Coordinates of C-alpha atoms and ligand atoms in Angstrom, one line a residue:
X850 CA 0.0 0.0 0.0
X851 CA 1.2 3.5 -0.9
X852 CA 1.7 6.0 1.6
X853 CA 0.1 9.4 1.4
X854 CA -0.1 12.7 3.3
X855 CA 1.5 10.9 5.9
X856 CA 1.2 14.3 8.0
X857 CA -2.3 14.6 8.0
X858 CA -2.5 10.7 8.9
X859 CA -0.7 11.5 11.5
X860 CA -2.3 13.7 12.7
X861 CA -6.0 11.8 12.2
X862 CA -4.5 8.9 14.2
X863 CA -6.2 8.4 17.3
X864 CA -2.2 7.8 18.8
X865 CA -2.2 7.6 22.8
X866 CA -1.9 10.9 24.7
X867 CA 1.8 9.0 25.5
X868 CA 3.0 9.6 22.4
X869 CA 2.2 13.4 21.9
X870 CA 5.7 15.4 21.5
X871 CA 7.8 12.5 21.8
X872 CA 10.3 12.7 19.2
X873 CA 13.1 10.1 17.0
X874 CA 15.9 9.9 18.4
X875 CA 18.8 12.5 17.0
X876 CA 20.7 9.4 17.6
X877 CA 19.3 6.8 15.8
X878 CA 18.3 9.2 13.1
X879 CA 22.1 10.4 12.5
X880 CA 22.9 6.9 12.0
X881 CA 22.0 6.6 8.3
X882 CA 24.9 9.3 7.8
X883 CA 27.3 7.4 9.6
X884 CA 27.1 4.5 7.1
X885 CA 27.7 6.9 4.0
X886 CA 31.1 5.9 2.7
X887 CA 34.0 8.4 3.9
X888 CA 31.9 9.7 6.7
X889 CA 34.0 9.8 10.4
X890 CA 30.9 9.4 13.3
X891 CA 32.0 10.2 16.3
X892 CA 28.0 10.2 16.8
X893 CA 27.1 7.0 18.3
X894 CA 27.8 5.1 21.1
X895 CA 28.5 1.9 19.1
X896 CA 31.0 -0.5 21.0
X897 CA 33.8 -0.8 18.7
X898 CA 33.9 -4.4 16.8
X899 CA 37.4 -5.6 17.5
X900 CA 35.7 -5.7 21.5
X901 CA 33.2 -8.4 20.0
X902 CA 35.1 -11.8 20.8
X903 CA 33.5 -13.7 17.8
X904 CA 35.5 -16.7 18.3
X905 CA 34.4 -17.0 21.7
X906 CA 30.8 -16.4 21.6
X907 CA 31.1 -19.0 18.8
X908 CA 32.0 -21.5 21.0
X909 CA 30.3 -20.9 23.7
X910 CA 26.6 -20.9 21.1
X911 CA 28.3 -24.6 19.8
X912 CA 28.4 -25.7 23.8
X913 CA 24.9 -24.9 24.2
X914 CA 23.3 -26.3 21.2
X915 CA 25.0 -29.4 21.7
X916 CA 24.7 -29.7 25.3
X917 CA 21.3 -27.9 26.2
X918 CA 19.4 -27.0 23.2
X919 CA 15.9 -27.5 24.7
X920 CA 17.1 -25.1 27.3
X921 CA 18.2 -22.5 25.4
X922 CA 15.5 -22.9 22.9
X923 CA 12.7 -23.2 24.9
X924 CA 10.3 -20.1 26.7
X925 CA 12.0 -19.8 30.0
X926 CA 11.8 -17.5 33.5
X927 CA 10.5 -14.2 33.8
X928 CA 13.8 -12.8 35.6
X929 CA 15.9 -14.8 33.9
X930 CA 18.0 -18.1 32.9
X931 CA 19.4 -19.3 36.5
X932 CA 22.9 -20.1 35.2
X933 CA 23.0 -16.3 33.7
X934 CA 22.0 -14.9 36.8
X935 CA 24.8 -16.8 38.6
X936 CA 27.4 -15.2 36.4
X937 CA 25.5 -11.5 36.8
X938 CA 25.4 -11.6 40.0
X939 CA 29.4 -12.8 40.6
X940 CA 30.0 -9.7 38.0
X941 CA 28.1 -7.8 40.2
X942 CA 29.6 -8.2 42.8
X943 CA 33.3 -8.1 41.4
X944 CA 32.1 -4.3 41.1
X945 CA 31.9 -4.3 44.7
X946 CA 28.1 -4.7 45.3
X947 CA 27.8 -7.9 46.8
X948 CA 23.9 -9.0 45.4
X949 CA 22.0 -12.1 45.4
X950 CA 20.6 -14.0 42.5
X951 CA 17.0 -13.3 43.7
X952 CA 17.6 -9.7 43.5
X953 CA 18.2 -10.0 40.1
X954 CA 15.8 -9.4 36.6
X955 CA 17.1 -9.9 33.6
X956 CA 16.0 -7.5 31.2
X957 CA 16.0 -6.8 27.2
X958 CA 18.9 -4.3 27.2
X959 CA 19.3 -2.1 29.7
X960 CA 17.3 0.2 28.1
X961 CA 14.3 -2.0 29.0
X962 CA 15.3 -1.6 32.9
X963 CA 14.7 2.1 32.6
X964 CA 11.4 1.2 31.2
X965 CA 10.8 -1.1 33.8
X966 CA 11.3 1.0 36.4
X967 CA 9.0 4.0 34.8
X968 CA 6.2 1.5 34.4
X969 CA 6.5 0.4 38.0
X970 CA 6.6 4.0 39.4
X971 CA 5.4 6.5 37.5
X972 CA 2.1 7.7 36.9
X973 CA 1.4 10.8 34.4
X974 CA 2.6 14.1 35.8
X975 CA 4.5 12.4 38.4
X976 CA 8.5 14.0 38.6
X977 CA 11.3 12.0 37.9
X978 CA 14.7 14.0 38.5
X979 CA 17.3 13.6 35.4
X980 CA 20.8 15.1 35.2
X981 CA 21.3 18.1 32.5
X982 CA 21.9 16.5 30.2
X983 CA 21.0 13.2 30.4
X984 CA 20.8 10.1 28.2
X985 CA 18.1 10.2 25.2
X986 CA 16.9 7.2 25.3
X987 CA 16.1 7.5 29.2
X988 CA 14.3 10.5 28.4
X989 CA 12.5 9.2 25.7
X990 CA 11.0 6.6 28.3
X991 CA 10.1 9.0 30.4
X992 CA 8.1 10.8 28.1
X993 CA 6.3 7.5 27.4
X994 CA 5.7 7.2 30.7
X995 CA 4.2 10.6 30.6
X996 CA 6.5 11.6 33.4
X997 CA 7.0 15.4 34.6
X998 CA 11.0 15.7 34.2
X999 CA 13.2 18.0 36.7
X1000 CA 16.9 18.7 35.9
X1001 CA 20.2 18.9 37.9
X1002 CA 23.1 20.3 36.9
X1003 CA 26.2 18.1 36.2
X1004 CA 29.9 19.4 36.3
X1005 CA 32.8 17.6 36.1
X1006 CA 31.9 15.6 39.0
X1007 CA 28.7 13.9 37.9
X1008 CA 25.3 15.4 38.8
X1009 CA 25.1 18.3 41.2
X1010 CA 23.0 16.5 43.9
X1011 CA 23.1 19.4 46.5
X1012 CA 21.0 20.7 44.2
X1013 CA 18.5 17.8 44.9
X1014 CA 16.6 18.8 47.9
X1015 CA 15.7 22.5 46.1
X1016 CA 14.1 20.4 43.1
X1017 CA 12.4 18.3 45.2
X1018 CA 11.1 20.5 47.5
X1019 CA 9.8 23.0 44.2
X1020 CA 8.3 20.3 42.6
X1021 CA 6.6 19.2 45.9
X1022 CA 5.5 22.2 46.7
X1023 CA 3.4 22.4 43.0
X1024 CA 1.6 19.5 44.4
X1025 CA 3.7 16.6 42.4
X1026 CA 4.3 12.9 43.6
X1027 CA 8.4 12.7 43.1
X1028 CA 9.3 8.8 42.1
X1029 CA 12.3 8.6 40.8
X1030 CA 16.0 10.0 40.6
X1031 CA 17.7 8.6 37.5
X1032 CA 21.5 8.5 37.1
X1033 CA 24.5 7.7 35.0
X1034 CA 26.9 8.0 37.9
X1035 CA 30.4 6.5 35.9
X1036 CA 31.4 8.1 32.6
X1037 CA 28.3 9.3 32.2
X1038 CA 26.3 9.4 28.7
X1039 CA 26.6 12.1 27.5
X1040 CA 28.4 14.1 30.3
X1041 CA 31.8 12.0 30.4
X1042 CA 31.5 12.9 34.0
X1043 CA 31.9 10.5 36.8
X1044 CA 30.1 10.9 40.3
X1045 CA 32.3 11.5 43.4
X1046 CA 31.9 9.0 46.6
X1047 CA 31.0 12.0 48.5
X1048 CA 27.9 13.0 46.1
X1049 CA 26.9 9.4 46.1
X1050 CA 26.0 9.3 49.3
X1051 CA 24.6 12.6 49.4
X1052 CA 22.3 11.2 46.8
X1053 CA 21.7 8.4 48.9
X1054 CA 21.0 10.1 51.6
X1055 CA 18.3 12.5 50.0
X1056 CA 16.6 9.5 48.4
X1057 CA 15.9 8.1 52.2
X1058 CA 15.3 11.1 53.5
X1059 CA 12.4 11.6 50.6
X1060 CA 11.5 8.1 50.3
X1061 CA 12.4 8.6 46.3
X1062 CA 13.6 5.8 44.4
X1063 CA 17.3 6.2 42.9
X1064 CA 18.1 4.1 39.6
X1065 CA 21.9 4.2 39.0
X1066 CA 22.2 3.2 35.3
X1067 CA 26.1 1.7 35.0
X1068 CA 26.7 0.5 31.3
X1069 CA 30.0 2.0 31.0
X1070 CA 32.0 1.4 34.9
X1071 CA 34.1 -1.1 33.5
X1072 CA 35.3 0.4 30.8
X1073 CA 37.9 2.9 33.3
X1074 CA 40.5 4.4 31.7
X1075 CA 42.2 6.5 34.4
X1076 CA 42.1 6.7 38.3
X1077 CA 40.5 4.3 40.7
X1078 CA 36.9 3.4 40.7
X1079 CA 34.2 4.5 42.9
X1080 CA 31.6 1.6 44.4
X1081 CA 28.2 1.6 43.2
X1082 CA 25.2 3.1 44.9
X1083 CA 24.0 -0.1 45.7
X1084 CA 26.9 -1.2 47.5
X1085 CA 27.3 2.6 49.1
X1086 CA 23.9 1.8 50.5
X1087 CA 25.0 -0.1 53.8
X1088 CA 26.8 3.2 55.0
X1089 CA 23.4 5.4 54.9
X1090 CA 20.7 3.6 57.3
X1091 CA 17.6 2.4 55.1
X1092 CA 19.1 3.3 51.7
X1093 CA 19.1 -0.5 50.3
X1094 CA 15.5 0.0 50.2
X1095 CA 15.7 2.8 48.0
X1096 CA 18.0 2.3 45.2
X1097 CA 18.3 -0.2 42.3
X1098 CA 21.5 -0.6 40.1
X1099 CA 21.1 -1.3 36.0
X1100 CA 23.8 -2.3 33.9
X1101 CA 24.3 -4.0 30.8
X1102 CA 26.3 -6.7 28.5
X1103 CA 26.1 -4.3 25.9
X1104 CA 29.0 -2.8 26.0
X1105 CA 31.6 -4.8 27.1
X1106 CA 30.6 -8.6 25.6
X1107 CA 28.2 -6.9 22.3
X1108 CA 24.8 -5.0 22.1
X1109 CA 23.5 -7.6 19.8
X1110 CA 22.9 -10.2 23.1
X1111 CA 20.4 -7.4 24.1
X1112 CA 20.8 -8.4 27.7
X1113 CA 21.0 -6.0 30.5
X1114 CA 20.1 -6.7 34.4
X1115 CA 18.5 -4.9 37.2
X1116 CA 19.3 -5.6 41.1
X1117 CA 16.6 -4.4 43.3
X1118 CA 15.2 -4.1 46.9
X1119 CA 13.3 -7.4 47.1
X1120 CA 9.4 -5.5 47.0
X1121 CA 10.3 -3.8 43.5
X1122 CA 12.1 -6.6 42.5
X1123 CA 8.7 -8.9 42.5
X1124 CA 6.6 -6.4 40.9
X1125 CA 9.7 -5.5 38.2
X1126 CA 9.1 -9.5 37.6
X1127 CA 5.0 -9.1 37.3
X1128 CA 5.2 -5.9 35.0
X1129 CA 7.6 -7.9 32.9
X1130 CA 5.3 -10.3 32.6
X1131 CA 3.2 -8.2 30.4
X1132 CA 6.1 -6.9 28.8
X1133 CA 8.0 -9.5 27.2
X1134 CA 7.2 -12.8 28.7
X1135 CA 10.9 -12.9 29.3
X1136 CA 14.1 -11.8 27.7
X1137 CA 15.7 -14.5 24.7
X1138 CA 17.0 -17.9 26.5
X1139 CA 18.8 -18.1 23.6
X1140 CA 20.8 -15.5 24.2
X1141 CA 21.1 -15.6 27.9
X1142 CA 22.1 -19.3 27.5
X1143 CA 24.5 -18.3 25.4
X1144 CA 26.1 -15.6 27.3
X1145 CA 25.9 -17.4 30.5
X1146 CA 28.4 -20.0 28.8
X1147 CA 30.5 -17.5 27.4
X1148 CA 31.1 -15.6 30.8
X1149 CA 32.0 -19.2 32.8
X1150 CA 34.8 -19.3 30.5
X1151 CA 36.3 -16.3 32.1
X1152 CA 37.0 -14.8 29.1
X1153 CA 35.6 -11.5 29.4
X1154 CA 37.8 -11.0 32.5
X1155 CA 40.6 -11.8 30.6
X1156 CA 39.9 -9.5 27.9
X1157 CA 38.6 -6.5 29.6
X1158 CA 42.3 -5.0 30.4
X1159 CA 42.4 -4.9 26.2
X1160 CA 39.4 -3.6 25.7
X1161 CA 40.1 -0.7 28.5
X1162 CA 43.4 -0.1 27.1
X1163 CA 41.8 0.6 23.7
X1164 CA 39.4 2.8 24.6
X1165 CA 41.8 5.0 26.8
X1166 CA 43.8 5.0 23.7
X1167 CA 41.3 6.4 21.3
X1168 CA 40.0 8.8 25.0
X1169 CA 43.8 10.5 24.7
X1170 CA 43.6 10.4 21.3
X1171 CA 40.7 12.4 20.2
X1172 CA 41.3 14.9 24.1
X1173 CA 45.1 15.2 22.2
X1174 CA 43.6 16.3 18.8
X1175 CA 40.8 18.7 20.4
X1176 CA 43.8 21.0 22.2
X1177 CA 45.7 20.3 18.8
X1178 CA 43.4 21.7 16.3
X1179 CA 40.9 23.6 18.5
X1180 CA 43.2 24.8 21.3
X1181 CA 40.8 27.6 23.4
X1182 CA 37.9 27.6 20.8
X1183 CA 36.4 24.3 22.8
X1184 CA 36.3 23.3 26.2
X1185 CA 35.7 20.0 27.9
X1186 CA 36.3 17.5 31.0
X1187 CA 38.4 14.4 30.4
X1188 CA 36.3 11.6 30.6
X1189 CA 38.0 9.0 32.9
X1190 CA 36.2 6.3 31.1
X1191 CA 33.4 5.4 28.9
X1192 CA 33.1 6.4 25.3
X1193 CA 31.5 9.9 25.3
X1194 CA 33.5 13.3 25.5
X1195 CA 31.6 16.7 26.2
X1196 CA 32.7 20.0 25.1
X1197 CA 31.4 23.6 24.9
X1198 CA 32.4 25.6 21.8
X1199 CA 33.7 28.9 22.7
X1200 CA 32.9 30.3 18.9
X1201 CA 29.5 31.6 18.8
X1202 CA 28.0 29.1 16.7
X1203 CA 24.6 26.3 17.4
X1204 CA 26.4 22.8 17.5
X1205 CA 23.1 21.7 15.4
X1206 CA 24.3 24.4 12.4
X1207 CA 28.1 23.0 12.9
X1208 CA 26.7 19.7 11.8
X1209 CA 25.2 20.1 8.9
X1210 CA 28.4 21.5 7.3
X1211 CA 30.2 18.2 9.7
X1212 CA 28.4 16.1 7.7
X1213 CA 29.6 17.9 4.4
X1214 CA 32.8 17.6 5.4
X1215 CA 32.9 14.3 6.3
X1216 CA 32.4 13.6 10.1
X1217 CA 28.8 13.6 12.3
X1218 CA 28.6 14.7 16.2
X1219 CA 25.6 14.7 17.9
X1220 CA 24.4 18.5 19.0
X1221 CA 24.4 18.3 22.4
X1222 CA 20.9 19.7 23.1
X1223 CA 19.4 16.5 22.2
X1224 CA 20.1 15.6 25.5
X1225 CA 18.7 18.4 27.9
X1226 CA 15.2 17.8 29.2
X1227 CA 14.8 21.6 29.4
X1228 CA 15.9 24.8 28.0
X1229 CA 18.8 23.4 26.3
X1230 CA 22.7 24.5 25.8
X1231 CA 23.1 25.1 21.8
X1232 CA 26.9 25.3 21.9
X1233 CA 27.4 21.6 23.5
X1234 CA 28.0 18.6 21.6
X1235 CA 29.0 14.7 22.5
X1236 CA 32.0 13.4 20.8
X1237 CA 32.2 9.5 21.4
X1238 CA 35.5 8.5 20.7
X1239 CA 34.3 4.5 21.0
X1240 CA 34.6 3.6 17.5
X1241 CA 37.0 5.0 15.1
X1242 CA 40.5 4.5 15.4
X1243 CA 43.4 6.9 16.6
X1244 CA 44.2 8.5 13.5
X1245 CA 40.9 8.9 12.3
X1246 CA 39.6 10.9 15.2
X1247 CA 42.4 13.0 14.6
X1248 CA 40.9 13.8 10.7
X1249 CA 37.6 13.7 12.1
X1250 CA 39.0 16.6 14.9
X1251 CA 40.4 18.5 11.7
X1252 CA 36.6 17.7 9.8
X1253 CA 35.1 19.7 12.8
X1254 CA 37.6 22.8 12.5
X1255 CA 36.3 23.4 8.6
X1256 CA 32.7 22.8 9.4
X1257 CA 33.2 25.3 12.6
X1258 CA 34.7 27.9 10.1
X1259 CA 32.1 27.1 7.8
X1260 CA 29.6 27.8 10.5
X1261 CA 31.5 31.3 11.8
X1262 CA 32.2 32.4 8.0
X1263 CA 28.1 31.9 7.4
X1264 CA 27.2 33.8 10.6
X1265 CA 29.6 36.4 10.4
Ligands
LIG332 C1 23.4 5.4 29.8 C2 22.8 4.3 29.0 N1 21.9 3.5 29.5 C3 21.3 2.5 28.7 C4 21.8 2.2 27.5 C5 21.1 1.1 26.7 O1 21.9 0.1 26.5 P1 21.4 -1.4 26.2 O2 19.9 -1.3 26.1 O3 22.0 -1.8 24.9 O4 21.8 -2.2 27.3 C6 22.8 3.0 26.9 C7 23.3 2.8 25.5 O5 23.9 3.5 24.9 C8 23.3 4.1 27.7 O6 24.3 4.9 27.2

């Protein structure tokens, strides 16, 4: 069937009141640029390939067909494959939050943990608390879930909590039910910025003290380039009385075994916990066996463990790499925090230019960015952008740094 006037359709739709104003995803919609030939993205947050250890996923599908196939290819558990939550929970805790199996849900992605959560908690209008900026995709959810969003600032030492109590007092005070404080606390997406022990428990402490739910979000804490890490919330929890009640940890396998598994994993206080299992339920049924099988054998092998210092050291390589080239080429004209981990840079232009106008003549030249006002849930900054330095190699963030330079001149010449 042809399409036609798809505006107007639109428009006639009877869509749910959920799905007024929430947009694409900058994101996913700069990804059809990123596969023209000869274009540099330093756009997504794509693990690179060479971290995808194809031989030994191989092996470890092999074992399982051979050895368990009406295991792995059968419906299965709501919160997951037993032997996969064995191995999340042991990764878990190398991270130094010591959790249980039966705190565990395996999820689709971590991105359906977020969406989890909102469905457990919030009702429309109620205020979920967000960084500035925050992660899309979280966003995104929480406009689904028709959620009023509050911002805190974030500086180079992850999100501003003593800002928190203001917020929640304001939003209080205009009669609102406050559920939920989301945050990215290591290398944040798309901040870079990693949160100190002090404000952790500060955070902690303020989600106790307003019986608010905290949902630390953690796909990137393994993936340290510099400095020492910093425990968990979760495992914070047992030095602020009654916080274990309040806070849940998310992470993924995206990013350090490959997205394509589309596994992530919640550990929760056991009350949200079971009704995370029930509202699953209706979700999914549960999240592929297949795959879980599959990655449960892989990570016995203990081969992650043993490849993680690699992956780490290439990522800090391509982290100094494109920091190096930014004071190379751009010098004062750009400013930004060294990430001490994850994929994602943040800067500040210091030329009067909209990051959004920079990339059109980016893309021109050959490289994408995302603008980073995709990612503020209010009045956004236009001179921002996220640089994610996960996926090309050295050298080509260097041509991609020296891509951004014309397209900023472009930009200046244009405006001026
Ligand atoms: C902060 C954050 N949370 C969640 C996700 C979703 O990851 P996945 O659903 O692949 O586990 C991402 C992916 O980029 C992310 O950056």
């Amino acid at each position: 069937m042809k399409a036609s006037g798809s505006e107007a359709l639109r428009a006639a739709y009877p869509f749910a009141s959920r799905m007024h104003g929430v947009q694409s995803s900058v994101i996913r919609d700069l990804l059809k640029f990123a596969q023209r030939p000869g274009i540099i993205s330093l756009a997504g947050g794509l693990p690179s390939p060479f971290t995808f250890d194809v031989e030994g996923i191989q092996q470890a599908t092999d074992e399982v067909l051979a050895h368990q196939p009406a295991r792995a290819l059968q419906y299965g558990l709501t919160d997951g494959q037993p032997a996969l939550k064995q191995e999340l929970a042991r990764l878990t805790s190398s991270r130094g939050a010591a959790v249980t199996e039966d705190s565990l849900v395996v999820t689709t992605g971590s991105q359906q943990g977020i969406d989890l959560i909102a469905r457990l908690l919030i009702d429309p209008g109620d205020v979920v608390v967000v960084e500035r900026p925050a992660y899309l995709a979280a966003l995104q959810t929480f406009a689904l879930a028709q959620a009023s969003l509050r911002t805190i600032d974030s500086d180079a030492s992850g999100a501003c909590v003593e800002q928190i109590d203001a917020v929640l007092d304001a939003a209080q005070a205009a009669g609102h039910s406050v559920k939920l404080i989301y945050v990215v606390a290591n290398f944040a997406n798309p901040s870079g910025a990693t949160l100190t022990r002090e404000r952790r428990l500060h955070l902690l402490q303020a989600a106790v003290a307003r019986r608010v739910f905290v949902l630390e979000d953690d796909p990137y804490g393994e993936l340290r380039s510099f400095g020492a890490s910093v425990p968990p919330l979760i495992a914070l929890a047992s030095e602020v009385p009654g916080a274990a009640d309040w806070c849940g940890y998310l992470s993924t396998l995206s990013k350090i075994v490959a997205p394509g598994f589309r596994l992530g994993w919640l550990a929760l206080p056991p009350a949200v916990r079971d009704q995370a299992v029930i509202c699953k339920q209706g979700m999914d049924l549960h999240s592929s066996t297949f795959a879980q099988e599959v990655a449960a054998r892989y990570l016995a092998t203990g081969r992650l463990e043993a490849r993680l210092p690699s992956i780490r050291a290439a990522y800090r390589e391509r982290n100094e790499a494109l920091a190096a080239a930014l004071d190379r080429h751009l010098g004062s004209r750009i400013e930004y925090n060294r990430p001490e981990g994850g994929m994602f840079l943040w800067a500040r232009l210091n030329d009067p230019v909209d990051a959004s106008e920079v990339l059109q003549h980016a893309i021109e030249e050959g490289m994408i960015f995302v603008p980073g006002s995709a990612f503020y849930a209010d009045a956004p900054d236009h001179s921002t952008l996220r640089l994610s330095f996960a996926t090309p190699a050295a050298d080509e963030l260097d041509a991609a740094v020296q891509r951004l330079v014309r397209a900023l001149d472009r930009s200046l010449r244009r405006g001026g």
